[in-house]
Amino acid sequence: MSNSFTRNRPLWIAGGLTVAVMVLVFVAGWLFGRADEKHERTREVAARPAQAETALGRTDLRQLDPLRRGVPVDQEAAPQPMWRVQNTDVRRERAYPMQPPTIPHAIDGYQVDKNSNRCMLCHARANAEKFQAPPVSVTHYMDRDDQFLASISARRYFCNQCHVVQTDAPLLVGNTFQDIDRVLAAAEAGTATAPATERTQ
Ligand code: HEC
Ligand code: HEC
């Protein structure tokens, strides 16, 4: 035994050194990892933004997808109810002049494809009177060079690209948007920085 040790001494020393170095590397890595984790946590706390209040409850702004309503990505959220389409014929105010107006009626089953455009049955200039519908405006007949066409422009053919039905859904994300008329009125009254009233739709 002692004989074989003396004979293989360099081998034993090399083995021992290797094990010692491995242990050292492991301990160093563990200590470094712990320090980094702690640093990460303090940074996270410092960068945490204020919580935002929405109609659906408190949502953390770090949640990139507000539709998840703060439910962690590895958990399944209970689905929201389907919001009702309002079929009331009551037009909503436009938030800015070139906003496509929202549709004040249901559009279930209205076909819009290559062969037919159900919307234009009522909204074409020629049919509007008969159906008491507002005709699409001139912009809907203009091509990209601002030339007027006889029939609806291809750029305005698929109405739902821009117009959406009105629903009773609450705001997903709170906001303080004010239209320009209100901003100007507030500026005139000298209360330009007055807090905006939150709209619900
Ligand atoms: C059966 C006739 C009819 C059809 C089909 C129809 N609409 Fe209407 N639409 C109306 C009438 C009438 C109004 C006026 C408000 C009301 O009475 O609901 C209106 C109002 C609108 C408005 C509001 C305009 C404004 O100035 O506020 C939009 C936008 C609109 N419709 C888009 C559409 C779209 C898009 C489609 C197809 C998916 C469509 N409509 C299909 C009859 C129709
Ligand atoms: C590329 C977006 C876009 C598409 C597609 C589009 N619209 Fe519009 N629409 C608008 C905008 C923007 C307005 C408001 C400003 C204007 O009149 O151009 C508007 C206004 C309207 C109005 C109100 C007109 C008025 O004088 O108040 C009606 C009605 C309407 N659109 C119906 C339709 C119908 C029906 C279609 C499909 C055939 C359609 N729109 C396709 C953007 C679009």
Tab-separated table of C-alpha atoms and ligand atoms in Angstrom:
chain	number	residue	atom	x	y	z
A	1	MET	CA	0.000	0.000	0.000
A	2	SER	CA	2.554	2.552	1.143
A	3	ASN	CA	4.677	1.274	-1.625
A	4	SER	CA	2.092	1.995	-4.271
A	5	PHE	CA	1.455	5.465	-2.758
A	6	THR	CA	5.087	6.458	-3.037
A	7	ARG	CA	5.202	5.103	-6.511
A	8	ASN	CA	2.065	7.022	-7.652
A	9	ARG	CA	2.672	10.106	-5.556
A	10	PRO	CA	2.563	12.659	-8.411
A	11	LEU	CA	-0.739	11.133	-9.575
A	12	TRP	CA	-2.293	11.395	-6.113
A	13	ILE	CA	-1.161	15.011	-5.754
A	14	ALA	CA	-2.558	15.919	-9.177
A	15	GLY	CA	-5.909	14.266	-8.304
A	16	GLY	CA	-6.086	16.051	-4.951
A	17	LEU	CA	-5.314	19.402	-6.523
A	18	THR	CA	-8.009	18.916	-9.187
A	19	VAL	CA	-10.645	18.156	-6.542
A	20	ALA	CA	-9.551	21.190	-4.497
A	21	VAL	CA	-9.817	23.496	-7.539
A	22	MET	CA	-13.283	22.119	-8.403
A	23	VAL	CA	-14.541	22.774	-4.866
A	24	LEU	CA	-13.130	26.304	-4.980
A	25	VAL	CA	-14.841	27.055	-8.319
A	26	PHE	CA	-18.141	25.688	-7.008
A	27	VAL	CA	-18.065	27.785	-3.826
A	28	ALA	CA	-17.050	30.917	-5.742
A	29	GLY	CA	-19.887	30.411	-8.260
A	30	TRP	CA	-22.428	29.883	-5.488
A	31	LEU	CA	-21.357	33.010	-3.603
A	32	PHE	CA	-21.343	35.102	-6.781
A	33	GLY	CA	-24.799	33.842	-7.791
A	34	ARG	CA	-26.246	34.741	-4.387
A	35	ALA	CA	-24.839	38.266	-4.520
A	36	ASP	CA	-26.215	38.789	-8.039
A	37	GLU	CA	-29.676	37.558	-7.029
A	38	LYS	CA	-29.790	40.015	-4.149
A	39	HIS	CA	-28.729	42.849	-6.444
A	40	GLU	CA	-31.425	41.880	-8.956
A	41	ARG	CA	-34.081	41.965	-6.259
A	42	THR	CA	-33.169	45.470	-5.058
A	43	ARG	CA	-33.148	46.714	-8.639
A	44	GLU	CA	-36.604	45.227	-9.236
A	45	VAL	CA	-38.039	46.933	-6.169
A	46	ALA	CA	-36.542	50.262	-7.198
A	47	ALA	CA	-37.911	50.032	-10.736
A	48	ARG	CA	-41.430	48.963	-9.743
A	49	PRO	CA	-43.847	51.489	-11.292
A	50	ALA	CA	-46.985	52.806	-9.642
A	51	GLN	CA	-50.006	50.576	-9.849
A	52	ALA	CA	-52.667	51.527	-12.348
A	53	GLU	CA	-56.323	51.366	-11.547
A	54	THR	CA	-58.561	50.081	-14.310
A	55	ALA	CA	-62.184	49.132	-14.557
A	56	LEU	CA	-61.154	45.497	-14.210
A	57	GLY	CA	-59.288	45.961	-10.957
A	58	ARG	CA	-55.699	46.734	-10.050
A	59	THR	CA	-53.262	45.813	-12.757
A	60	ASP	CA	-49.517	45.864	-12.361
A	61	LEU	CA	-47.973	47.932	-15.156
A	62	ARG	CA	-45.189	45.403	-15.514
A	63	GLN	CA	-47.818	43.070	-16.901
A	64	LEU	CA	-47.276	43.548	-20.595
A	65	ASP	CA	-50.600	42.033	-21.486
A	66	PRO	CA	-53.408	43.794	-19.603
A	67	LEU	CA	-55.844	41.222	-20.951
A	68	ARG	CA	-54.335	38.768	-18.432
A	69	ARG	CA	-55.429	41.127	-15.628
A	70	GLY	CA	-52.322	40.419	-13.581
A	71	VAL	CA	-52.666	36.628	-13.678
A	72	PRO	CA	-49.145	35.116	-13.922
A	73	VAL	CA	-48.363	33.545	-17.289
A	74	ASP	CA	-48.130	30.040	-15.822
A	75	GLN	CA	-51.708	30.209	-14.540
A	76	GLU	CA	-54.944	30.141	-16.462
A	77	ALA	CA	-57.155	33.218	-16.103
A	78	ALA	CA	-60.909	32.870	-15.747
A	79	PRO	CA	-62.324	34.234	-19.005
A	80	GLN	CA	-64.155	37.560	-18.988
A	81	PRO	CA	-67.793	37.631	-20.032
A	82	MET	CA	-68.413	38.558	-23.656
A	83	TRP	CA	-69.414	42.207	-23.716
A	84	ARG	CA	-72.713	43.038	-25.340
A	85	VAL	CA	-72.855	44.835	-28.671
A	86	GLN	CA	-75.019	47.920	-28.295
A	87	ASN	CA	-77.711	48.061	-30.949
A	88	THR	CA	-79.149	51.380	-29.804
A	89	ASP	CA	-78.784	53.661	-32.871
A	90	VAL	CA	-77.152	56.194	-30.533
A	91	ARG	CA	-74.009	57.626	-32.085
A	92	ARG	CA	-71.009	58.189	-29.858
A	93	GLU	CA	-69.019	61.369	-29.871
A	94	ARG	CA	-65.856	61.194	-31.980
A	95	ALA	CA	-62.734	61.790	-29.909
A	96	TYR	CA	-60.993	63.638	-32.774
A	97	PRO	CA	-62.084	64.879	-36.221
A	98	MET	CA	-60.727	62.038	-38.355
A	99	GLN	CA	-61.769	59.216	-36.047
A	100	PRO	CA	-63.799	56.596	-37.928
A	101	PRO	CA	-67.166	56.747	-36.143
A	102	THR	CA	-68.113	53.636	-34.173
A	103	ILE	CA	-71.037	51.646	-35.565
A	104	PRO	CA	-74.238	52.328	-33.590
A	105	HIS	CA	-75.935	49.106	-34.714
A	106	ALA	CA	-75.228	45.359	-34.687
A	107	ILE	CA	-73.522	43.948	-37.785
A	108	ASP	CA	-74.048	40.207	-37.258
A	109	GLY	CA	-74.103	38.354	-40.543
A	110	TYR	CA	-73.335	41.424	-42.686
A	111	GLN	CA	-71.230	39.947	-45.447
A	112	VAL	CA	-68.286	41.944	-46.767
A	113	ASP	CA	-66.192	40.037	-49.253
A	114	LYS	CA	-65.087	39.999	-52.896
A	115	ASN	CA	-68.628	39.471	-54.172
A	116	SER	CA	-70.767	41.690	-52.013
A	117	ASN	CA	-70.616	44.481	-49.478
A	118	ARG	CA	-73.660	44.456	-47.232
A	119	CYS	CA	-72.744	47.749	-45.585
A	120	MET	CA	-72.996	49.571	-48.886
A	121	LEU	CA	-76.570	48.334	-49.301
A	122	CYS	CA	-77.505	51.095	-46.862
A	123	HIS	CA	-74.465	53.366	-46.767
A	124	ALA	CA	-73.900	53.925	-50.497
A	125	ARG	CA	-74.933	57.435	-51.504
A	126	ALA	CA	-77.654	56.099	-53.788
A	127	ASN	CA	-79.264	53.899	-51.104
A	128	ALA	CA	-78.775	56.048	-48.016
A	129	GLU	CA	-82.047	57.912	-48.305
A	130	LYS	CA	-84.098	54.752	-48.599
A	131	PHE	CA	-82.564	53.238	-45.461
A	132	GLN	CA	-82.192	56.543	-43.575
A	133	ALA	CA	-78.514	55.748	-43.114
A	134	PRO	CA	-75.717	58.341	-43.221
A	135	PRO	CA	-73.943	57.906	-46.582
A	136	VAL	CA	-70.210	57.160	-46.457
A	137	SER	CA	-68.319	60.442	-46.808
A	138	VAL	CA	-66.462	61.553	-49.936
A	139	THR	CA	-63.173	60.245	-48.556
A	140	HIS	CA	-64.539	56.738	-49.109
A	141	TYR	CA	-64.650	57.376	-52.855
A	142	MET	CA	-61.134	58.764	-53.161
A	143	ASP	CA	-58.166	56.831	-54.489
A	144	ARG	CA	-54.686	57.358	-53.128
A	145	ASP	CA	-54.097	60.288	-55.516
A	146	ASP	CA	-57.223	62.016	-54.107
A	147	GLN	CA	-59.158	61.393	-57.331
A	148	PHE	CA	-62.881	60.700	-56.874
A	149	LEU	CA	-64.169	57.346	-58.069
A	150	ALA	CA	-67.743	56.452	-59.027
A	151	SER	CA	-67.905	53.547	-56.577
A	152	ILE	CA	-66.392	52.868	-53.164
A	153	SER	CA	-62.597	53.020	-53.152
A	154	ALA	CA	-60.716	49.773	-52.680
A	155	ARG	CA	-58.965	51.467	-49.752
A	156	ARG	CA	-62.311	51.804	-47.961
A	157	TYR	CA	-63.954	48.568	-49.060
A	158	PHE	CA	-63.440	46.519	-45.882
A	159	CYS	CA	-65.378	48.716	-43.464
A	160	ASN	CA	-64.430	46.817	-40.298
A	161	GLN	CA	-60.783	47.613	-40.834
A	162	CYS	CA	-61.630	51.029	-39.375
A	163	HIS	CA	-65.172	50.947	-37.975
A	164	VAL	CA	-66.039	48.864	-34.925
A	165	VAL	CA	-69.302	48.120	-33.187
A	166	GLN	CA	-70.054	49.735	-29.831
A	167	THR	CA	-70.010	47.472	-26.780
A	168	ASP	CA	-70.611	47.933	-23.062
A	169	ALA	CA	-67.056	46.808	-22.220
A	170	PRO	CA	-65.307	48.784	-19.474
A	171	LEU	CA	-61.907	50.348	-20.143
A	172	LEU	CA	-59.109	47.788	-20.180
A	173	VAL	CA	-56.488	50.390	-19.390
A	174	GLY	CA	-57.257	53.671	-17.669
A	175	ASN	CA	-56.307	56.858	-19.491
A	176	THR	CA	-56.708	60.597	-19.219
A	177	PHE	CA	-57.268	61.419	-22.890
A	178	GLN	CA	-59.031	64.704	-23.534
A	179	ASP	CA	-60.162	65.844	-26.935
A	180	ILE	CA	-58.756	69.094	-28.296
A	181	ASP	CA	-61.960	71.079	-27.727
A	182	ARG	CA	-61.825	70.348	-24.015
A	183	VAL	CA	-58.108	71.135	-23.860
A	184	LEU	CA	-58.727	74.501	-25.582
A	185	ALA	CA	-61.715	75.302	-23.381
A	186	ALA	CA	-59.656	74.524	-20.280
A	187	ALA	CA	-56.772	76.679	-21.563
A	188	GLU	CA	-59.153	79.586	-22.114
A	189	ALA	CA	-60.578	79.210	-18.635
A	190	GLY	CA	-57.020	79.178	-17.279
A	191	THR	CA	-57.301	75.668	-15.916
A	192	ALA	CA	-55.202	73.919	-18.529
A	193	THR	CA	-53.703	71.539	-15.994
A	194	ALA	CA	-57.019	70.493	-14.475
A	195	PRO	CA	-57.130	66.733	-14.091
A	196	ALA	CA	-58.937	64.983	-16.894
A	197	THR	CA	-62.184	63.255	-16.117
A	198	GLU	CA	-61.900	59.626	-17.053
A	199	ARG	CA	-64.253	58.483	-19.717
A	200	THR	CA	-65.686	55.041	-19.453
A	201	GLN	CA	-66.034	54.166	-23.140
B	1	HEC	C1	-79.834	47.865	-43.034
B	1	HEC	C2	-79.082	49.066	-43.314
B	1	HEC	C3	-77.657	49.159	-42.767
B	1	HEC	C4	-76.636	48.268	-42.980
B	1	HEC	C5	-76.653	46.964	-43.776
B	1	HEC	C6	-75.490	48.829	-42.309
B	1	HEC	N1	-75.823	50.010	-41.718
B	1	HEC	FE1	-74.583	51.282	-40.729
B	1	HEC	N2	-76.124	52.507	-40.298
B	1	HEC	C7	-77.434	52.336	-40.727
B	1	HEC	C8	-78.271	53.394	-40.177
B	1	HEC	C9	-79.758	53.555	-40.412
B	1	HEC	C10	-77.402	54.232	-39.398
B	1	HEC	C11	-77.769	55.478	-38.607
B	1	HEC	C12	-77.805	55.205	-37.148
B	1	HEC	C13	-78.800	54.149	-36.818
B	1	HEC	O1	-79.984	54.359	-37.061
B	1	HEC	O2	-78.372	53.050	-36.366
B	1	HEC	C14	-76.077	53.638	-39.508
B	1	HEC	C15	-74.949	54.154	-38.894
B	1	HEC	C16	-73.662	53.711	-39.137
B	1	HEC	C17	-72.464	54.378	-38.690
B	1	HEC	C18	-72.379	55.663	-37.855
B	1	HEC	C19	-72.071	56.863	-38.720
B	1	HEC	C20	-71.860	58.100	-37.894
B	1	HEC	O3	-71.732	59.164	-38.523
B	1	HEC	O4	-71.823	58.027	-36.672
B	1	HEC	C21	-71.420	53.625	-39.105
B	1	HEC	C22	-69.942	53.898	-38.875
B	1	HEC	C23	-71.956	52.489	-39.816
B	1	HEC	N3	-73.311	52.562	-39.812
B	1	HEC	C24	-71.175	51.496	-40.370
B	1	HEC	C25	-71.707	50.346	-40.949
B	1	HEC	C26	-70.898	49.210	-41.348
B	1	HEC	C27	-69.406	49.116	-41.223
B	1	HEC	C28	-71.755	48.284	-41.863
B	1	HEC	C29	-71.432	46.900	-42.392
B	1	HEC	C30	-70.720	46.009	-41.503
B	1	HEC	C31	-73.093	48.849	-41.799
B	1	HEC	N4	-73.017	50.083	-41.207
B	1	HEC	C32	-74.233	48.229	-42.287
B	1	HEC	C33	-77.872	51.344	-41.542
B	1	HEC	C34	-77.157	50.244	-41.975
B	2	HEC	C1	-59.379	53.160	-43.931
B	2	HEC	C2	-60.375	53.359	-42.900
B	2	HEC	C3	-61.841	53.312	-43.272
B	2	HEC	C4	-62.512	52.326	-43.967
B	2	HEC	C5	-61.960	51.039	-44.551
B	2	HEC	C6	-63.895	52.740	-43.993
B	2	HEC	N1	-64.052	53.941	-43.334
B	2	HEC	FE1	-65.800	54.914	-42.990
B	2	HEC	N2	-64.781	56.447	-42.142
B	2	HEC	C7	-63.432	56.472	-41.901
B	2	HEC	C8	-63.070	57.756	-41.335
B	2	HEC	C9	-61.666	58.176	-40.936
B	2	HEC	C10	-64.257	58.501	-41.216
B	2	HEC	C11	-64.431	59.923	-40.678
B	2	HEC	C12	-63.809	60.952	-41.582
B	2	HEC	C13	-64.291	60.818	-42.961
B	2	HEC	O1	-65.497	60.969	-43.195
B	2	HEC	O2	-63.472	60.487	-43.823
B	2	HEC	C14	-65.325	57.654	-41.735
B	2	HEC	C15	-66.651	58.019	-41.796
B	2	HEC	C16	-67.683	57.133	-42.111
B	2	HEC	C17	-69.105	57.440	-41.993
B	2	HEC	C18	-69.686	58.745	-41.509
B	2	HEC	C19	-69.778	59.683	-42.650
B	2	HEC	C20	-70.178	61.054	-42.246
B	2	HEC	O3	-70.333	61.890	-43.153
B	2	HEC	O4	-70.296	61.331	-41.055
B	2	HEC	C21	-69.794	56.323	-42.392
B	2	HEC	C22	-71.299	56.136	-42.433
B	2	HEC	C23	-68.809	55.334	-42.787
B	2	HEC	N3	-67.544	55.856	-42.613
B	2	HEC	C24	-69.112	54.084	-43.260
B	2	HEC	C25	-68.184	53.212	-43.819
B	2	HEC	C26	-68.521	52.026	-44.535
B	2	HEC	C27	-69.937	51.512	-44.775
B	2	HEC	C28	-67.341	51.469	-44.953
B	2	HEC	C29	-67.151	50.222	-45.810
B	2	HEC	C30	-67.747	50.273	-47.129
B	2	HEC	C31	-66.275	52.291	-44.449
B	2	HEC	N4	-66.812	53.349	-43.783
B	2	HEC	C32	-64.914	52.022	-44.609
B	2	HEC	C33	-62.534	55.463	-42.152
B	2	HEC	C34	-62.824	54.305	-42.882
